[in-house]
XYZ file of C-alpha atoms in Angstrom:
666
model
C 97.408 125.659 110.560
C 95.274 128.038 108.555
C 95.441 127.785 104.796
C 94.970 130.504 102.249
C 93.607 129.605 98.836
C 94.587 131.661 95.836
C 92.209 131.569 92.881
C 93.841 132.208 89.522
C 91.916 132.220 86.273
C 92.925 132.338 82.647
C 90.601 132.610 79.668
C 92.014 131.717 76.277
C 90.000 131.739 73.037
C 91.068 129.922 69.853
C 89.725 131.421 66.625
C 90.163 128.711 64.003
C 89.527 131.227 61.177
C 92.444 133.545 62.045
C 95.446 133.737 59.822
C 98.455 131.605 60.739
C 100.785 134.603 60.629
C 98.754 136.537 63.178
C 98.716 133.522 65.487
C 102.473 133.054 65.302
C 103.353 136.726 65.646
C 101.091 137.424 68.552
C 101.981 134.111 70.155
C 105.558 135.195 70.714
C 104.506 138.350 72.535
C 101.938 136.518 74.582
C 104.505 133.874 75.432
C 106.771 136.524 76.899
C 103.923 137.803 79.048
C 103.180 134.320 80.264
C 106.799 133.924 81.335
C 106.396 136.950 83.515
C 103.214 135.490 84.929
C 105.048 132.295 85.769
C 107.707 134.150 87.711
C 105.139 136.206 89.568
C 102.565 133.582 90.506
C 104.627 130.409 90.449
C 101.858 128.516 88.619
C 100.435 128.565 85.149
C 96.976 127.526 84.080
C 96.040 125.100 81.306
C 93.433 126.206 78.789
C 91.971 125.222 75.416
C 94.247 124.756 72.482
C 97.309 123.587 74.415
C 96.525 119.954 73.900
C 97.422 120.339 70.248
C 100.936 121.538 71.006
C 103.720 119.207 72.014
C 103.525 115.658 73.362
C 100.366 114.799 75.229
C 100.203 113.374 78.732
C 97.612 113.060 81.442
C 97.912 115.508 84.311
C 95.331 115.220 87.070
C 92.948 113.560 84.670
C 93.227 116.279 82.037
C 95.358 116.609 78.943
C 98.511 118.701 79.269
C 101.463 119.325 77.036
C 103.934 118.745 79.852
C 103.693 115.886 82.362
C 103.763 117.142 85.884
C 103.037 115.593 89.252
C 100.336 117.481 91.127
C 102.256 117.003 94.362
C 105.631 118.371 93.283
C 104.923 121.229 95.676
C 103.557 124.724 95.687
C 105.438 126.953 93.345
C 106.082 124.534 90.463
C 104.503 124.800 87.069
C 101.335 122.814 86.798
C 100.980 123.010 83.043
C 102.755 124.150 79.878
C 102.956 127.735 78.754
C 100.240 128.648 76.261
C 99.895 131.595 73.926
C 96.724 133.619 73.519
C 95.329 134.249 70.098
C 94.975 137.953 69.552
C 94.702 140.443 66.691
C 96.152 143.908 66.087
C 99.510 143.890 67.807
C 98.517 141.561 70.629
C 96.765 144.173 72.689
C 93.534 142.311 72.971
C 91.704 139.099 72.096
C 89.714 138.969 68.935
C 86.898 136.643 69.856
C 83.539 136.809 68.118
C 80.691 137.409 70.517
C 79.098 134.167 71.551
C 82.173 131.969 70.989
C 82.506 129.208 73.559
C 85.641 129.574 75.619
C 87.073 127.291 78.279
C 87.639 128.648 81.739
C 90.212 126.771 83.786
C 90.390 127.607 87.453
C 93.326 126.347 89.474
C 93.209 126.433 93.224
C 96.540 126.251 94.991
C 97.140 125.901 98.690
C 99.870 127.550 100.715
C 100.068 124.472 102.924
C 103.426 122.761 103.020
C 103.407 120.175 100.184
C 103.516 116.496 101.043
C 106.927 114.901 101.158
C 107.794 112.672 98.201
C 110.409 110.061 97.444
C 113.681 111.446 96.108
C 113.796 108.717 93.460
C 111.465 106.056 92.160
C 114.000 103.415 93.165
C 113.815 104.580 96.789
C 110.158 103.623 96.826
C 110.670 100.269 95.082
C 113.531 99.247 97.374
C 111.529 100.295 100.435
C 108.554 98.170 99.383
C 110.786 95.223 98.464
C 112.668 95.565 101.746
C 109.374 95.578 103.629
C 107.919 92.553 101.823
C 111.151 90.530 101.845
C 111.753 89.876 105.522
C 112.894 87.099 107.836
C 109.815 85.041 107.010
C 111.027 84.625 103.427
C 114.197 82.988 104.711
C 112.821 80.642 107.344
C 109.034 80.338 106.953
C 108.612 79.690 103.234
C 111.229 76.889 102.915
C 109.827 75.107 105.961
C 106.197 75.365 104.816
C 107.136 74.366 101.282
C 108.801 71.052 102.139
C 106.216 70.341 104.840
C 103.347 70.672 102.355
C 104.457 68.627 99.390
C 107.667 70.250 98.171
C 107.341 71.311 94.546
C 103.624 70.521 94.593
C 103.161 73.330 97.134
C 104.129 75.887 94.504
C 100.794 75.340 92.723
C 98.512 76.492 95.593
C 101.085 79.134 96.517
C 101.006 80.727 93.052
C 97.216 80.461 92.798
C 96.783 82.201 96.149
C 99.273 84.858 95.060
C 97.540 85.586 91.730
C 93.957 85.608 93.009
C 94.496 86.898 96.554
C 97.847 88.401 97.488
C 98.698 90.516 94.437
C 95.191 92.089 94.042
C 95.285 93.161 97.699
C 98.813 94.493 97.210
C 97.716 96.485 94.139
C 94.622 97.825 95.912
C 96.570 99.242 98.848
C 99.174 100.912 96.649
C 96.441 102.519 94.548
C 94.472 103.701 97.598
C 97.508 105.253 99.256
C 98.706 106.949 96.094
C 95.318 108.426 95.161
C 94.214 109.709 98.565
C 97.744 110.502 99.792
C 96.907 109.683 103.387
C 97.947 107.261 106.090
C 95.870 104.336 107.308
C 93.747 106.455 109.710
C 92.813 109.644 107.872
C 92.315 107.841 104.546
C 88.999 106.410 105.743
C 87.152 109.717 105.652
C 87.660 109.565 101.873
C 86.511 105.935 101.606
C 83.979 105.086 104.310
C 84.210 107.154 107.520
C 82.577 104.570 109.779
C 85.491 102.178 109.138
C 88.086 104.583 110.496
C 88.688 102.253 113.427
C 90.549 99.995 110.997
C 93.358 102.544 110.947
C 93.696 102.601 114.736
C 93.645 98.789 114.822
C 96.457 98.672 112.260
C 98.585 101.017 114.382
C 98.123 98.861 117.490
C 99.025 95.709 115.534
C 102.160 97.462 114.252
C 103.164 98.249 117.833
C 102.718 94.612 118.867
C 104.937 93.548 115.978
C 107.602 96.064 117.012
C 107.519 94.606 120.532
C 108.797 91.204 119.410
C 110.137 91.467 115.849
C 113.121 93.630 116.763
C 114.098 91.183 119.493
C 114.938 88.650 116.778
C 117.339 91.209 115.327
C 118.843 91.651 118.801
C 119.533 87.907 118.856
C 121.183 88.187 115.441
C 123.289 91.129 116.647
C 124.416 89.043 119.633
C 125.505 86.323 117.192
C 127.210 88.900 114.980
C 129.266 90.315 117.842
C 130.130 86.793 119.014
C 131.418 85.988 115.525
C 134.415 88.306 115.873
C 136.454 85.592 117.597
C 139.101 83.188 116.324
C 136.804 80.266 117.200
C 133.033 80.637 116.938
C 131.559 80.094 120.443
C 128.794 77.821 119.113
C 131.296 75.430 117.535
C 132.678 73.827 120.720
C 131.325 72.032 123.789
C 133.901 73.410 126.225
C 131.980 76.525 127.230
C 130.408 77.238 130.612
C 126.874 76.890 129.231
C 127.353 73.476 127.632
C 125.882 70.246 129.056
C 126.993 66.619 128.969
C 124.673 65.986 126.017
C 126.637 68.373 123.825
C 128.173 66.585 120.845
C 130.527 68.332 118.463
C 130.164 66.667 115.104
C 132.244 67.445 112.041
C 132.058 65.869 108.601
C 135.501 64.323 109.086
C 134.603 62.738 112.453
C 133.646 59.134 111.775
C 133.967 57.911 115.384
C 131.280 60.225 116.793
C 127.701 59.004 116.720
C 124.633 61.216 116.815
C 121.647 60.095 118.920
C 118.207 61.546 119.632
C 119.399 62.821 123.009
C 122.396 64.604 121.531
C 122.466 68.376 121.319
C 124.743 70.418 119.127
C 126.939 73.256 120.415
C 124.891 75.647 118.265
C 121.636 74.558 119.921
C 123.030 74.996 123.421
C 124.530 78.377 122.559
C 121.147 79.545 121.280
C 118.963 78.158 124.077
C 121.289 78.386 127.076
C 123.524 81.377 126.350
C 121.523 83.740 124.134
C 117.927 83.008 125.201
C 118.669 81.343 128.550
C 115.307 79.593 128.427
C 116.528 76.947 130.887
C 116.156 79.587 133.615
C 112.442 80.097 132.955
C 109.786 77.408 133.521
C 107.302 79.220 131.260
C 105.241 82.334 130.739
C 104.169 82.421 134.365
C 107.777 83.094 135.446
C 109.791 84.980 132.847
C 112.870 85.733 134.930
C 115.187 88.738 134.699
C 116.123 90.836 131.681
C 119.367 89.951 129.906
C 121.501 93.092 129.908
C 123.429 91.880 126.855
C 120.252 91.562 124.807
C 118.979 94.863 126.211
C 122.059 96.640 124.866
C 121.756 94.861 121.526
C 118.120 95.909 121.203
C 119.000 99.482 122.193
C 121.540 99.570 119.364
C 118.962 98.216 116.909
C 116.397 100.868 117.857
C 119.062 103.576 117.644
C 119.697 102.588 114.017
C 115.962 102.522 113.393
C 115.456 106.002 114.850
C 118.171 107.733 112.842
C 116.967 105.991 109.696
C 113.344 107.147 109.863
C 113.367 110.316 111.987
C 113.425 112.636 108.952
C 110.945 110.666 106.861
C 111.235 108.874 103.553
C 114.044 111.166 102.455
C 116.378 109.397 104.884
C 114.882 105.909 105.017
C 114.780 105.887 101.205
C 118.562 106.180 101.194
C 119.204 103.605 103.906
C 117.290 100.892 102.033
C 119.800 101.076 99.184
C 122.053 99.124 101.550
C 119.621 97.186 103.724
C 117.474 95.965 100.807
C 120.268 95.038 98.397
C 122.907 93.549 100.716
C 120.756 90.498 101.639
C 120.549 89.506 97.961
C 124.317 89.595 97.655
C 124.675 87.421 100.747
C 121.981 84.997 99.568
C 123.840 84.569 96.285
C 127.142 83.927 98.082
C 125.516 81.428 100.470
C 123.738 79.687 97.595
C 126.996 79.169 95.714
C 128.729 77.958 98.884
C 125.850 75.669 99.829
C 125.695 74.103 96.375
C 129.321 72.984 96.728
C 128.801 71.219 100.066
C 128.602 67.401 100.275
C 124.997 66.195 100.332
C 123.546 69.481 99.073
C 121.632 67.638 96.355
C 119.764 65.664 99.040
C 118.387 68.847 100.500
C 117.358 70.267 97.114
C 115.621 67.021 96.199
C 113.753 67.026 99.491
C 112.816 70.684 98.962
C 111.405 70.319 95.459
C 110.278 66.682 95.165
C 106.512 66.991 94.604
C 104.014 65.072 96.695
C 100.824 65.636 94.725
C 98.655 63.739 97.182
C 99.145 66.462 99.759
C 97.212 68.873 97.578
C 94.087 67.000 98.657
C 94.766 68.171 102.213
C 93.002 71.401 103.165
C 95.868 72.382 105.464
C 98.173 72.789 102.458
C 95.896 75.405 100.901
C 95.511 77.149 104.246
C 99.286 77.380 104.623
C 99.645 78.665 101.062
C 97.059 81.395 101.615
C 98.540 82.453 104.955
C 102.106 82.429 103.609
C 101.430 84.654 100.606
C 99.345 87.027 102.710
C 101.954 87.543 105.428
C 104.753 87.597 102.874
C 103.337 90.431 100.759
C 102.038 92.204 103.847
C 98.829 94.053 102.930
C 96.840 95.373 105.866
C 99.724 96.656 107.974
C 99.366 100.271 106.787
C 102.824 100.220 105.233
C 101.786 100.085 101.576
C 99.290 102.908 102.128
C 101.984 105.050 103.754
C 104.704 104.368 101.192
C 102.390 104.908 98.215
C 101.103 108.181 99.677
C 104.549 109.724 99.070
C 104.495 108.824 95.358
C 103.785 111.283 92.549
C 100.101 111.160 91.723
C 100.579 109.592 88.290
C 103.157 107.015 89.312
C 102.413 103.623 87.743
C 101.550 101.753 90.945
C 100.091 98.898 88.858
C 103.518 98.082 87.470
C 105.071 98.568 90.913
C 102.668 96.038 92.433
C 103.519 93.391 89.846
C 107.274 93.952 90.065
C 107.603 94.025 93.846
C 105.280 91.075 94.476
C 107.151 89.022 91.862
C 110.494 89.869 93.456
C 109.109 88.858 96.843
C 107.896 85.451 95.646
C 111.123 84.732 93.760
C 113.152 85.653 96.834
C 111.208 83.141 98.910
C 111.879 80.464 96.309
C 115.590 81.343 96.184
C 115.853 81.256 99.981
C 114.597 77.671 99.904
C 117.671 76.618 97.921
C 119.957 78.503 100.310
C 118.451 76.764 103.336
C 118.006 73.252 101.947
C 121.452 72.878 100.436
C 122.726 73.352 103.981
C 120.104 70.991 105.449
C 121.175 68.334 102.971
C 124.755 68.868 104.059
C 123.777 68.545 107.728
C 121.871 65.323 106.999
C 124.880 63.925 105.150
C 127.178 64.846 108.013
C 124.954 63.361 110.731
C 123.964 60.362 108.590
C 120.291 61.197 109.121
C 117.326 61.894 106.883
C 116.713 65.481 105.824
C 113.350 65.595 107.582
C 115.043 64.699 110.893
C 117.437 67.597 110.506
C 114.739 70.015 109.295
C 112.388 69.453 112.212
C 113.073 72.951 113.567
C 111.042 75.827 112.157
C 111.133 79.552 112.682
C 114.194 81.287 114.132
C 115.660 77.948 115.249
C 116.232 77.086 111.595
C 118.574 80.067 111.333
C 120.141 80.256 114.769
C 120.696 76.515 115.254
C 120.774 74.554 112.006
C 122.334 77.161 109.741
C 124.656 78.453 112.453
C 125.929 74.917 113.034
C 126.469 74.369 109.314
C 128.551 77.545 109.133
C 130.943 76.218 111.769
C 131.790 73.296 109.486
C 132.598 75.503 106.502
C 136.031 76.878 105.645
C 136.253 80.578 106.548
C 133.482 80.025 109.097
C 133.984 83.435 110.717
C 133.466 85.254 107.409
C 130.285 83.364 106.567
C 128.939 83.863 110.100
C 129.479 87.616 109.908
C 127.781 88.109 106.537
C 124.948 85.702 107.396
C 123.910 87.411 110.631
C 124.469 90.820 109.090
C 121.989 89.753 106.413
C 119.467 88.704 109.076
C 119.750 92.108 110.741
C 119.263 94.000 107.478
C 116.291 91.868 106.481
C 114.661 92.796 109.760
C 115.603 96.482 109.666
C 113.764 97.055 106.383
C 110.552 95.658 107.813
C 110.915 97.682 111.007
C 111.467 100.893 109.038
C 108.312 100.168 107.085
C 106.154 99.117 110.040
C 106.960 102.191 112.104
C 106.667 104.499 109.085
C 103.135 103.202 108.638
C 102.293 104.295 112.196
C 104.129 107.614 111.907
C 102.449 108.571 108.634
C 99.040 107.596 109.993
C 99.397 109.683 113.153
C 100.930 112.731 111.459
C 98.216 112.769 108.786
C 95.523 112.424 111.448
C 96.971 115.066 113.795
C 98.997 117.356 111.504
C 98.619 120.462 113.674
C 100.400 118.791 116.585
C 102.835 116.354 114.961
C 103.772 117.654 111.507
C 106.429 120.026 112.846
C 107.426 117.718 115.697
C 108.137 114.556 113.715
C 111.581 113.947 115.255
C 110.215 114.077 118.802
C 107.217 111.949 117.944
C 109.438 109.284 116.342
C 111.679 109.346 119.405
C 108.697 108.781 121.687
C 107.400 105.977 119.482
C 110.764 104.214 119.454
C 111.010 104.508 123.251
C 107.547 102.971 123.642
C 108.538 100.095 121.366
C 111.734 99.513 123.333
C 109.938 99.466 126.674
C 107.269 97.150 125.261
C 109.980 94.756 124.080
C 111.658 94.369 127.485
C 109.524 91.330 128.331
C 110.971 89.556 125.290
C 114.499 90.064 126.642
C 113.927 87.996 129.773
C 114.846 84.348 130.247
C 111.366 83.418 129.100
C 111.365 86.079 126.399
C 111.333 83.508 123.602
C 107.961 82.286 124.917
C 106.629 85.872 124.746
C 107.903 86.270 121.175
C 106.092 83.093 120.147
C 102.889 84.242 121.867
C 102.915 87.602 120.065
C 103.737 85.979 116.752
C 100.873 83.501 116.949
C 98.085 85.672 118.363
C 98.876 89.395 118.150
C 99.229 89.631 114.374
C 97.656 86.594 112.689
C 93.846 86.482 112.951
C 93.563 90.159 113.916
C 95.283 91.613 110.862
C 93.516 89.234 108.467
C 90.161 90.289 109.897
C 91.140 93.934 109.548
C 92.093 93.448 105.887
C 88.813 91.623 105.244
C 86.915 94.667 106.525
C 89.167 96.920 104.455
C 88.357 95.039 101.239
C 84.626 95.063 102.047
C 84.696 98.802 102.765
C 86.517 99.621 99.532
C 84.740 97.198 97.193
C 81.225 97.266 98.575
C 80.778 100.604 100.348
C 83.142 102.929 98.499
C 82.350 100.999 95.360
C 84.534 99.188 92.863
C 83.371 101.491 90.077
C 84.389 104.604 92.004
C 87.710 103.028 92.973
C 88.412 102.020 89.362
C 87.588 105.557 88.239
C 90.174 106.825 90.715
C 92.727 104.427 89.251
C 91.873 105.633 85.751
C 92.433 109.258 86.768
C 95.835 108.329 88.169
C 97.105 105.860 85.601
C 95.096 106.643 82.506
C 93.518 103.207 82.158
C 90.617 101.397 83.771
C 91.399 98.190 85.746
C 90.349 95.055 83.870
C 87.609 92.649 84.797
C 90.083 90.279 86.485
C 91.023 92.852 89.117
C 87.432 93.931 89.659
C 86.277 90.344 90.227
C 89.161 89.715 92.622
C 88.414 92.829 94.680
C 84.674 92.230 94.917
C 84.469 88.448 95.326
C 87.717 86.470 95.359
C 89.723 88.525 97.875
C 86.966 88.567 100.542
C 86.513 84.807 100.098
C 90.299 84.347 100.219
C 90.556 86.199 103.541
C 87.439 84.603 105.003
C 88.889 81.193 104.151
C 92.036 81.959 106.163
C 90.096 83.310 109.155
C 87.746 80.325 109.346
C 90.703 77.959 109.025
C 92.505 79.639 111.911
C 89.438 79.458 114.124
C 88.432 75.920 113.132
C 91.907 74.395 113.277
C 93.988 76.414 115.748
C 97.579 75.158 115.630
C 99.043 73.916 118.895
C 101.520 76.448 120.235
C 104.773 74.867 121.342
C 108.337 76.104 121.706
C 111.188 73.716 122.433
C 109.778 71.397 125.126
C 107.312 73.961 126.489
C 103.675 73.350 125.542
C 101.649 76.502 126.093
C 98.925 75.950 128.745
C 95.255 76.843 128.034
C 95.379 80.143 129.916
C 98.033 81.426 127.520
C 95.618 80.792 124.647
C 93.055 83.027 126.346
C 95.751 85.645 126.913
C 96.770 85.444 123.268
C 93.243 85.962 121.998
C 92.831 88.916 124.363
C 95.936 90.498 122.814
C 94.525 89.929 119.349
C 91.083 91.303 120.221
C 92.620 94.371 121.889
C 93.559 95.721 118.460
C 90.500 94.596 116.528
C 88.125 96.055 119.139
C 88.980 99.505 117.755
C 86.812 98.822 114.707
C 83.403 98.303 116.390
C 84.266 100.841 119.096
C 84.819 103.599 116.560
C 81.661 102.622 114.672
C 79.600 103.181 117.814
C 81.466 106.406 118.613
C 80.922 107.762 115.101
C 77.197 107.022 115.088
C 76.662 108.469 118.559
C 78.424 111.752 117.765
C 76.828 112.263 114.364
C 73.811 114.561 114.063
C 70.354 113.829 112.733
C 68.144 110.768 112.755
C 69.667 107.314 112.869
C 69.132 106.919 109.123
C 70.832 110.240 108.461
C 73.708 109.329 110.743
C 74.145 105.974 109.068
C 74.029 107.508 105.606
C 76.581 110.138 106.548
C 78.874 107.545 108.117
C 79.176 105.591 104.869
C 79.432 108.630 102.576
C 83.041 109.472 101.675
C 84.367 112.996 101.790
C 86.083 114.254 98.614
C 89.855 114.275 98.757
C 91.326 117.732 99.173
C 94.586 116.877 97.489
C 96.132 119.020 94.770
C 94.998 116.563 92.122
C 91.463 117.819 92.736
C 92.358 121.492 92.527
C 91.536 121.821 88.828
C 88.052 123.028 87.933
C 87.061 123.123 84.282
C 83.997 124.997 83.076
C 82.748 126.683 79.945
C 82.229 130.414 79.635
C 80.694 132.603 76.919
């Protein structure tokens, strides 16, 4: 789309020696003329003398009497109305020859302005909904008690302060300043690293292939909850085995052994997943039509929530981001009143300080805070790019990351009060009950606990509805990161065809997820979770930090932040971005490579060839980075030194916040 630039100039001279009466009288007439100019041109131009009138604020790095976002759209006032100082009836300016006057040139574009959030709260809820996902409910409580209980909070908070939050802040600031998605933003930072954006998009697709399947499982549970008797509360169903033992708190004649299985476990493994029909990844079996319909419904909700952009998704998150907190509060109160709840809380928080000497504890803390806050997935860049230019993203980073960490801590109480109750009911230790991690903690342990509560149907409905909404927020965000990146990179083809592009993207994600709906689909989900996102995305973020801090330059980045926010980032943030964050990420990568965790699901131990397959999936996204580097150098012109220099030289942003040119004229 061609753009037409309109150049408007205004020259205003302030004669400090003029009489006050002449200034006031002529100012009224000039003010009326300026009003006509505003109606005609749609924009007014800031000049000398206006800074002394009215409250001051920073607009695009310059002082203005009226705060205004530079991205409010073409046709809005960019600065306050000023009056020219004139003499003799206001017909002309009385400026002594040789006086220095300020010439302000504003360049406006007729391009369609970038979409923005309807409200600030839309943005905050979207970011919170993205960061607070299913991992906060099942992963953090499990890792916390496994790594020393309350003692784990020390490495967790240290990793958050020195690693997670600085990365979170950096991505919000980058997206807000350059107003671009994760692909096109690199031409303004370091063009040779543009492959990072393509790698992020591929990783986001891999996540969409398996993450939404977990919501399909939750939807299956939700639909099954609308029955007088919950189907996972009895052993009289067609899928149950002879090992099924129904155990209630009031049953004193029933004993629980190591070979016993609960009705909830058999419902999850034999009815929902049907893993007993698949021997492993080499033979996945057929697709479950029930899960296929559930996943289709999930993607339908996703499509109609994001097809119009942040204007629609920003409204949906008012429900999907707030409802889980209401449910967590209800479940916390209910769990605290259960018999044995105190045992679970004690197990959750009792500190084991000796475990802090174990390197694995610090590795888990670093990985948990990284995947919880979620930098590097392109989402924070995309969301922040729709903010007003002078939005306080520094405050947003602190608020949203704090809410995320507190939610993880709160979820631990919700889960472990129920685990303590289950241990009391089975007459077992809490660690024997809490041996399951991941989705099993929700779909087996918590589902079984619900069956033993009064009003079990009500608690089952709100619990699995909460699981679905926790997942929907993250899916909205993940796909929006891809959509924003592609539309910003190919605006001529996709900007006016967003609805069709989103439809195609959702269809691709649905087709890619079909393998996770088979009898062995749970094995595929575990494979994607372990290899497709972990090491690859951490490596990508490491390169991102290096490109911003070392190539683009911390000083230049901090100057950008100062233009946006009006203050220069302190030494703490600069040290974190240059040194601590790269070391933080490198520590996680080396730990993953040096101590790869054994991949196991239920009784299936993944064979060696699946490890090779997993690493191939991970490398398939990361390979975009070196591939684009070679492509960029080959297609550049000049000598190798000239090509290399050009490939690391950022292009200036063409956003509206750079459309103000200030010069002096005689």
